[in-house]
PDB file of C-alpha atoms in Angstrom:
ATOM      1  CA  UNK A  23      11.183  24.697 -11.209  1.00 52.00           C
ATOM      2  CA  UNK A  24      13.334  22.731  -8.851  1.00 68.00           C
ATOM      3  CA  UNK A  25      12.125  19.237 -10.150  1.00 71.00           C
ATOM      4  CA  UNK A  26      14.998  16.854  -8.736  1.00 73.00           C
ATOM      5  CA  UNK A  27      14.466  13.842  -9.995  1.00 82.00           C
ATOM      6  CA  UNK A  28      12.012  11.253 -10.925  1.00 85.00           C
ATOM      7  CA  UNK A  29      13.631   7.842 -11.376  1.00 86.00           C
ATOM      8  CA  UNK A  30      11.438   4.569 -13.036  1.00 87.00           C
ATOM      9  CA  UNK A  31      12.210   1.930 -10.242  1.00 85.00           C
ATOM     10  CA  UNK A  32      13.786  -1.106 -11.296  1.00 79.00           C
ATOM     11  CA  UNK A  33      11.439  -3.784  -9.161  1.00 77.00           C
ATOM     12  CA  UNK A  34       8.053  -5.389 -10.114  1.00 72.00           C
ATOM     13  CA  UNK A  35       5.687  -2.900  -9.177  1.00 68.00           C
ATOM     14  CA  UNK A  36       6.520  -0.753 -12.154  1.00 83.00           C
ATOM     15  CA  UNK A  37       7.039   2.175  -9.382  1.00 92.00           C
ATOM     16  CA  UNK A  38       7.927   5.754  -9.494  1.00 94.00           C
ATOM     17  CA  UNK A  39       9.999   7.797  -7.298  1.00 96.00           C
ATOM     18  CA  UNK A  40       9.651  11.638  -7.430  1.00 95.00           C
ATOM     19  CA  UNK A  41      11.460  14.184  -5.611  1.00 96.00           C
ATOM     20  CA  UNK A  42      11.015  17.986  -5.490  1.00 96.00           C
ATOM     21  CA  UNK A  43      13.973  20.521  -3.954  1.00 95.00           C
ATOM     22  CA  UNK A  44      12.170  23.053  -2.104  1.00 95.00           C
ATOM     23  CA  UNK A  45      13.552  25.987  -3.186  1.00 94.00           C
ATOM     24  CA  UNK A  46      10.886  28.269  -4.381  1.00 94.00           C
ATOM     25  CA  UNK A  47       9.288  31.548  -2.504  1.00 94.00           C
ATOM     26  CA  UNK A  48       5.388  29.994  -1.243  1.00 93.00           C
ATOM     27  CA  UNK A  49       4.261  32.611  -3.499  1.00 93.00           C
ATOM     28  CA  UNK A  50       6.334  30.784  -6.330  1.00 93.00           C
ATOM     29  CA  UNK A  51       4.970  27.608  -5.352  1.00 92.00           C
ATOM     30  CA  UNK A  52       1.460  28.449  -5.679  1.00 90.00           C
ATOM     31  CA  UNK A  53       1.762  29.983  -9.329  1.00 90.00           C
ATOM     32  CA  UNK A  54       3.579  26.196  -9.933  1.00 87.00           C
ATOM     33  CA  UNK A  55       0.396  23.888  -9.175  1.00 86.00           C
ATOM     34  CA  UNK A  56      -2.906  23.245 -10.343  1.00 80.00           C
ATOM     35  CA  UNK A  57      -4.211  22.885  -6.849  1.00 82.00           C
ATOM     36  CA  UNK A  58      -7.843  22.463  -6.392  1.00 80.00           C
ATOM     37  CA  UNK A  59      -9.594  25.420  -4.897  1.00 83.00           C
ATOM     38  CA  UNK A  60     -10.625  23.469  -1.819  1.00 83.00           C
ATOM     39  CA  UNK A  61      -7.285  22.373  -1.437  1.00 84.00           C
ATOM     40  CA  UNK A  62      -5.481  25.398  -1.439  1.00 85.00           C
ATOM     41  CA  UNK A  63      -7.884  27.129   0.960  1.00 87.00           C
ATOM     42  CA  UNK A  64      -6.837  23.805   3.520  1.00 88.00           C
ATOM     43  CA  UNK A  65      -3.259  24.549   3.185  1.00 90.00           C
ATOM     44  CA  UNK A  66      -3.600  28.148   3.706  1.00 89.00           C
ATOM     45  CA  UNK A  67      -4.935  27.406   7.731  1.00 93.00           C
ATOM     46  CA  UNK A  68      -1.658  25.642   8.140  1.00 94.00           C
ATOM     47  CA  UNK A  69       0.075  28.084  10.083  1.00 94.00           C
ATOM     48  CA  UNK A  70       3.604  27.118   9.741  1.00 95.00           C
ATOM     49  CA  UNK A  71       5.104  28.467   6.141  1.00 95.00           C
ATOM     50  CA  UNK A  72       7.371  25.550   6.325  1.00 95.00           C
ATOM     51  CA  UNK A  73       4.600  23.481   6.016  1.00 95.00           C
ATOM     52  CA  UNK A  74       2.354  25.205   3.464  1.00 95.00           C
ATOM     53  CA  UNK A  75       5.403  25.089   1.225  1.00 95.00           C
ATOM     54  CA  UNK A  76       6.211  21.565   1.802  1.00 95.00           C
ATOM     55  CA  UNK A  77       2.175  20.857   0.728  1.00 93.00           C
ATOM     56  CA  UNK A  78       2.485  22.601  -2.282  1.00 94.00           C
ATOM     57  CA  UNK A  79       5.523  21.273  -2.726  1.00 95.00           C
ATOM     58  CA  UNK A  80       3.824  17.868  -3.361  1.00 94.00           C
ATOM     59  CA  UNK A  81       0.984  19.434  -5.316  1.00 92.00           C
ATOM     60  CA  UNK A  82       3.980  20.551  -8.131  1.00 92.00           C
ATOM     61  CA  UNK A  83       5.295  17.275  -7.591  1.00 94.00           C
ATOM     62  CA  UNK A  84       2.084  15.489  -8.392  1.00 93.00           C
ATOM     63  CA  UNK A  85       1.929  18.187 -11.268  1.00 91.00           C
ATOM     64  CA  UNK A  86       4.739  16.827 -12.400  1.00 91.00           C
ATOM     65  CA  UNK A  87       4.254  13.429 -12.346  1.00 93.00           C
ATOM     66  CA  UNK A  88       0.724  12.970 -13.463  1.00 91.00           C
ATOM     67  CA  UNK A  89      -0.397  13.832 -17.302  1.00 88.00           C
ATOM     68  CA  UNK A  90      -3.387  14.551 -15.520  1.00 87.00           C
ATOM     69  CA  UNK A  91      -4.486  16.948 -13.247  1.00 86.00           C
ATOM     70  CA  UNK A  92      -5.008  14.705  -9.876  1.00 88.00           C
ATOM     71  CA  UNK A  93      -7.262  15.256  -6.469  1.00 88.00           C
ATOM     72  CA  UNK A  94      -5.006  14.042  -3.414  1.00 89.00           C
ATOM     73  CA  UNK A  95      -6.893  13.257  -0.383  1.00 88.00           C
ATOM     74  CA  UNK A  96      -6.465  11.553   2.351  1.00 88.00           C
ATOM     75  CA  UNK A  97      -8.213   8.293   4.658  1.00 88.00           C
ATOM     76  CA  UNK A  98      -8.950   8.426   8.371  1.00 85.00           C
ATOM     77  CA  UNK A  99      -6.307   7.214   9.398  1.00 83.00           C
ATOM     78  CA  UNK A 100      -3.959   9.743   7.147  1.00 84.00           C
ATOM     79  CA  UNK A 101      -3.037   7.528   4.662  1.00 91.00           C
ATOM     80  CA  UNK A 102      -2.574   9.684   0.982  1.00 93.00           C
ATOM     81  CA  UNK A 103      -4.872   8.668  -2.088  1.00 93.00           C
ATOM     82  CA  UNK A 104      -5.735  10.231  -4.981  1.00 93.00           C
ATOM     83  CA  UNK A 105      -9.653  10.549  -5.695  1.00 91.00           C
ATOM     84  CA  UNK A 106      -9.852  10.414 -10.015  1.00 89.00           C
ATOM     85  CA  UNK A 107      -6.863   8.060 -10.093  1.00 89.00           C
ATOM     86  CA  UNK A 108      -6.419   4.423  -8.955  1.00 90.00           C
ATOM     87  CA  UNK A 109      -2.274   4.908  -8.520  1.00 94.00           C
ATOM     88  CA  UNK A 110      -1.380   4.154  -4.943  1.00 95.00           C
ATOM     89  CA  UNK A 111       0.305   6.829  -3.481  1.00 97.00           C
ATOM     90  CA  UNK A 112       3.197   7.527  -0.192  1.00 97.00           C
ATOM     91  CA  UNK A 113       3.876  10.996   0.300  1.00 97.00           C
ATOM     92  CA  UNK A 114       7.130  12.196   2.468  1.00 98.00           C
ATOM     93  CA  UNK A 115       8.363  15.480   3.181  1.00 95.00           C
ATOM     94  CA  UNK A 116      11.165  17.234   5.443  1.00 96.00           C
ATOM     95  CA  UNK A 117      12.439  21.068   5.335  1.00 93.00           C
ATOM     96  CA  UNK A 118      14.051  20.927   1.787  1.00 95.00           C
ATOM     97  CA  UNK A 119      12.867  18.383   0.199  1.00 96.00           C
ATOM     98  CA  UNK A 120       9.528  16.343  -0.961  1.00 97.00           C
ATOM     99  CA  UNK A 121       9.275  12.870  -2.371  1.00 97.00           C
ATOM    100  CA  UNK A 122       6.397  10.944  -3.807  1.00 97.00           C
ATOM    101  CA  UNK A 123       6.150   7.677  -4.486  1.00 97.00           C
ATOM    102  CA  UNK A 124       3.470   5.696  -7.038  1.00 96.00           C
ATOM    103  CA  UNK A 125       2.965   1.869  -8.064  1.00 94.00           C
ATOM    104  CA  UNK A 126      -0.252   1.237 -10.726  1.00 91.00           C
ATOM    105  CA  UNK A 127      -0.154  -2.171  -8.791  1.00 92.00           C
ATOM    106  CA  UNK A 128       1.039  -2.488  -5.729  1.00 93.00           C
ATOM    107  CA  UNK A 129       0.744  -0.969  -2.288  1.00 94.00           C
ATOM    108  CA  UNK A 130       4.106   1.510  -0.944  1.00 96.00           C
ATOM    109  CA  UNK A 131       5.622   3.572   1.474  1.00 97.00           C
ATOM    110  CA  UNK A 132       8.774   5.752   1.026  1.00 98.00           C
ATOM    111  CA  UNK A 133       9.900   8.078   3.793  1.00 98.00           C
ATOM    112  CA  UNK A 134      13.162  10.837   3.772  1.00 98.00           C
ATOM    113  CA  UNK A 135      14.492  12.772   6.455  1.00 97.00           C
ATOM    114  CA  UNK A 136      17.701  14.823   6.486  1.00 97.00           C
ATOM    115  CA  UNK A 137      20.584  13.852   7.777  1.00 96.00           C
ATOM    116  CA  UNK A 138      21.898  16.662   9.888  1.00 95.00           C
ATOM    117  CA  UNK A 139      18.970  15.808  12.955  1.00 95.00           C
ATOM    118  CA  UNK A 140      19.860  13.696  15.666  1.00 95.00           C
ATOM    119  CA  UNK A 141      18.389  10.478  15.360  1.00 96.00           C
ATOM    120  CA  UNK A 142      19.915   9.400  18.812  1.00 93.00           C
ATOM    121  CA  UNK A 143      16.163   8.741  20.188  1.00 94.00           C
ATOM    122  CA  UNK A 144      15.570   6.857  17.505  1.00 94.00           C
ATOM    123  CA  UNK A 145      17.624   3.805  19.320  1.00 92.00           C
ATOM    124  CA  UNK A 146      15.528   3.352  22.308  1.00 90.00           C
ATOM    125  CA  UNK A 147      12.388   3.536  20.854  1.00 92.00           C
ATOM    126  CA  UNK A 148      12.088   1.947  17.564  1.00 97.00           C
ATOM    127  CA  UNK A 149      15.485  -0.496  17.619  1.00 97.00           C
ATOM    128  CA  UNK A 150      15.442  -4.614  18.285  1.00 96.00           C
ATOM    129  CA  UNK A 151      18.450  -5.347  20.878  1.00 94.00           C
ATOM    130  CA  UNK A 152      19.791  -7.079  17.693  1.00 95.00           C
ATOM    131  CA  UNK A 153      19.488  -4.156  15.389  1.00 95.00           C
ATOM    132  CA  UNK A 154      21.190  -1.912  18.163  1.00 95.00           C
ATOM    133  CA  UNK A 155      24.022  -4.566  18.096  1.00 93.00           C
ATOM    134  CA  UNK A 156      24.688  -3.721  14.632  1.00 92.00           C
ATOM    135  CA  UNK A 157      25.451   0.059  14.985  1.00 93.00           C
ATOM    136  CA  UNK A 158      28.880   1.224  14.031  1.00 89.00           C
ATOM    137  CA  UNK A 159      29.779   4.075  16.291  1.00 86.00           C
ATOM    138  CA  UNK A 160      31.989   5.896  13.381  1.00 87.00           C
ATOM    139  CA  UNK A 161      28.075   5.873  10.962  1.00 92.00           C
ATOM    140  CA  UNK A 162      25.540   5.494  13.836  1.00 94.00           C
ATOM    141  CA  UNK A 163      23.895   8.750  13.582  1.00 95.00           C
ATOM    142  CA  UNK A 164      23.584   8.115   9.506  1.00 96.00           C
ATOM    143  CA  UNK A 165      22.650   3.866  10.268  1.00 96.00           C
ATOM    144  CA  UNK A 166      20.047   5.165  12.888  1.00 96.00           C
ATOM    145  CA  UNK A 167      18.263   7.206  10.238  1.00 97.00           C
ATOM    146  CA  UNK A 168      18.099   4.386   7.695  1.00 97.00           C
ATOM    147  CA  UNK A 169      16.596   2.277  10.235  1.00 97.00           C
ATOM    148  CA  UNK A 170      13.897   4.771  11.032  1.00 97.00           C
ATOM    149  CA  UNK A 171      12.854   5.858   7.715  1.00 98.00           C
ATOM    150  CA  UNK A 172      13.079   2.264   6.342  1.00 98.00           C
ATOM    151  CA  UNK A 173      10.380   1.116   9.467  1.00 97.00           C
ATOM    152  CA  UNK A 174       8.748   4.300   8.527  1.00 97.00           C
ATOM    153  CA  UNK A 175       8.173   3.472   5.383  1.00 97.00           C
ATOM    154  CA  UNK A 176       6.967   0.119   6.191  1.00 97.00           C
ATOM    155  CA  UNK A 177       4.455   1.669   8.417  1.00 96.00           C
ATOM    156  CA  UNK A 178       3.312   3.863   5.709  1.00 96.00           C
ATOM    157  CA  UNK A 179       2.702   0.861   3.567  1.00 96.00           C
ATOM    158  CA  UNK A 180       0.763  -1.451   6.053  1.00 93.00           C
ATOM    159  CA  UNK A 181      -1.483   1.399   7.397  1.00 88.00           C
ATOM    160  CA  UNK A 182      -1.756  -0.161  10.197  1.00 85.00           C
ATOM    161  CA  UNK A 183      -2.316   1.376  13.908  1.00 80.00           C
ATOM    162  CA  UNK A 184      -0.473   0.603  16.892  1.00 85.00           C
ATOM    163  CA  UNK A 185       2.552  -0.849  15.664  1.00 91.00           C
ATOM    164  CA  UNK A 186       5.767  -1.687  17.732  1.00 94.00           C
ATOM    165  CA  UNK A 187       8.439  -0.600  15.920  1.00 96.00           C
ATOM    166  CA  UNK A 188      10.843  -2.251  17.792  1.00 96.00           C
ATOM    167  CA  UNK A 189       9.234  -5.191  18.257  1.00 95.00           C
ATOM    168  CA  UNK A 190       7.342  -5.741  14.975  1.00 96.00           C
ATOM    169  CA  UNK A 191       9.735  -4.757  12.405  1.00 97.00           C
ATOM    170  CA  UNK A 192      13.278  -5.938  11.742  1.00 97.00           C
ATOM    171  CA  UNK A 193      15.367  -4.438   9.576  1.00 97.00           C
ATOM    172  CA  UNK A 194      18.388  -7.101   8.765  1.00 96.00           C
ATOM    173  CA  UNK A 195      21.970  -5.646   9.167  1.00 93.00           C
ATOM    174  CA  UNK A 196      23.381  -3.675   6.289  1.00 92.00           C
ATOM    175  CA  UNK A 197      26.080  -2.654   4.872  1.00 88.00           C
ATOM    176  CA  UNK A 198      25.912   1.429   4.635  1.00 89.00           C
ATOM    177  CA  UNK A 199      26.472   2.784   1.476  1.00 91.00           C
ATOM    178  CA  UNK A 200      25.521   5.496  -1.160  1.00 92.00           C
ATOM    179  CA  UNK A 201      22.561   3.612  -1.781  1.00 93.00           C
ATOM    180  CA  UNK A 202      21.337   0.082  -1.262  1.00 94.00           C
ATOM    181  CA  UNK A 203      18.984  -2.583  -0.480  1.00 95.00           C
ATOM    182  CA  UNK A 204      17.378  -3.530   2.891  1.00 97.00           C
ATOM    183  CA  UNK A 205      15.398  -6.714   4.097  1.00 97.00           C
ATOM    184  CA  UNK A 206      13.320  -6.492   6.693  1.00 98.00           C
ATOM    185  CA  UNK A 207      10.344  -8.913   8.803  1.00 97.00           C
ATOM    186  CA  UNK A 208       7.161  -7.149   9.221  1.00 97.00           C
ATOM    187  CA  UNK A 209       5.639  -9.508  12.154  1.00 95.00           C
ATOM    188  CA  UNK A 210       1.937  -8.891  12.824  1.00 92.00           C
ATOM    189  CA  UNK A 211       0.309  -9.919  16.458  1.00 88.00           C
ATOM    190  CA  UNK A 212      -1.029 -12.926  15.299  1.00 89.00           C
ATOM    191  CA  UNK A 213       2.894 -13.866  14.862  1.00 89.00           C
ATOM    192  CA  UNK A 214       2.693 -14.177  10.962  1.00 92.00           C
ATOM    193  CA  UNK A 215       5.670 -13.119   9.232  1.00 95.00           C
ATOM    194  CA  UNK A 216       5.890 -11.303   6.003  1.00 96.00           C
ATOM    195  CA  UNK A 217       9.031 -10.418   4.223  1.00 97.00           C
ATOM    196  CA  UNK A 218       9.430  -7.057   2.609  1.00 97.00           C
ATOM    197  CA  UNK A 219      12.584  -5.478   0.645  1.00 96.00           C
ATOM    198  CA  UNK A 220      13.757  -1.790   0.572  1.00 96.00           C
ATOM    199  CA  UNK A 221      15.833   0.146  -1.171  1.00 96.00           C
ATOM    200  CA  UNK A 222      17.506   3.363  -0.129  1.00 97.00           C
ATOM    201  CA  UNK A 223      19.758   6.416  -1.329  1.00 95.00           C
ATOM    202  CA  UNK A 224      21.460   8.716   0.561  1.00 95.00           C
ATOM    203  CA  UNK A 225      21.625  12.614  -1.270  1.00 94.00           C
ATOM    204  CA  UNK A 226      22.353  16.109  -0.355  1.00 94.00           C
ATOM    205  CA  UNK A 227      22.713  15.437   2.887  1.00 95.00           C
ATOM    206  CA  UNK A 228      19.262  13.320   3.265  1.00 97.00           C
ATOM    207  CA  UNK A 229      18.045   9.937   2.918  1.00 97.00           C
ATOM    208  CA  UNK A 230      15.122   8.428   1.462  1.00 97.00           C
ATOM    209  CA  UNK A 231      14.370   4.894   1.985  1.00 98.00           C
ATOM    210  CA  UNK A 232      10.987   3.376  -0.347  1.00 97.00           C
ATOM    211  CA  UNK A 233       8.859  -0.285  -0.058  1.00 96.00           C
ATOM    212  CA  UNK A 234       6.359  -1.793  -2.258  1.00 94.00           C
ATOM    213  CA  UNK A 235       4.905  -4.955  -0.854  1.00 87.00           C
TER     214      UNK A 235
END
């Protein structure tokens, strides 16, 4: 079972932070979970393996983090929940790894992505003039992806459509390190302003950047 970690966040939502290592057959995967008939059948249409394993990937995840057995599904606009449990829920996943994130009380969004794509794009469409300022050439590739999964994650938390990534959200300038905190300004189109802090880790080669509000 390749259970990586689950860590009991420090911060007032009482949240939880689980990630899985991918590195089970699919085959191995599906003798892990106690996915839902219904479920399973869903993830079997997904044509790319990568995929199926990453969703069953959460399911063990989920397995693992719930006494319970729990029924994900998911709102219109794509946004996870779970059906017999009132835990708020932010799923990510990339090509070796899956991370969940849970608060009892509050509302979150975590995101992870490894650190070995180029994240080059990521400047022109989703960076302030200010927060492209702030690059450091020697740690830009590794900066860029904090910035994305940190407005990412923000995203994931507000559930809202349309947003300008660039425009509405601002992280502050950080320091980059092993792990950290981030502040950022989530401003909505009516111009009000709301506050929000992050925290991220860098590990294995990925990052994972996570938000309560």
């Amino acid at each position: 079972m390749a259970l990586f970690n689950v860590l009991d966040l420090d911060d007032p939502a009482r949240s939880r932070l689980g990630i899985w290592q991918i590195s089970e057959s699919e085959a191995e995967l599906r003798n892990l979970t106690s996915i839902p008939s219904d479920e399973l059948e869903e993830i079997s249409y997904i044509k790319s393996e990568s995929q199926r394993k990453q969703k069953l990937a959460v399911r063990a995840l989920l397995d693992a983090m719930f006494d319970e057995k729990v029924y994900l599904s998911h709102h219109d606009n794509g946004k996870p929940y779970i059906e017999n449990n009132a835990t708020n829920i932010s799923i990510t996943h990339t090509d070796k790894y899956v991370a969940v994130l849970l608060s009892d009380t509050n509302e979150v969004g975590v995101d992870c992505e490894s650190l070995s794509r180029d994240f080059s794009a990521v400047e022109k469409k989703a960076l302030s003039d200010e927060e492209i300022e702030d690059l450091d050439d020697e740690k830009r590739n590794e900066q860029l992806a904090i910035y994305w999964c940190a407005k990412e994650a923000i995203y994931k938390l507000l559930s809202q459509y349309d947003l300008d990534f660039a425009e509405q959200i601002e992280i502050d300038d950080f320091r980059l390190k092993g792990e950290g905190e981030l502040d950022a300004t989530f401003t909505d189109k009516d111009g009000y302003e709301q506050e929000l802090e992050l925290r991220y880790m860098t590990f294995d080669g990925h990052v994972v950047v996570w938000v309560t509000d």
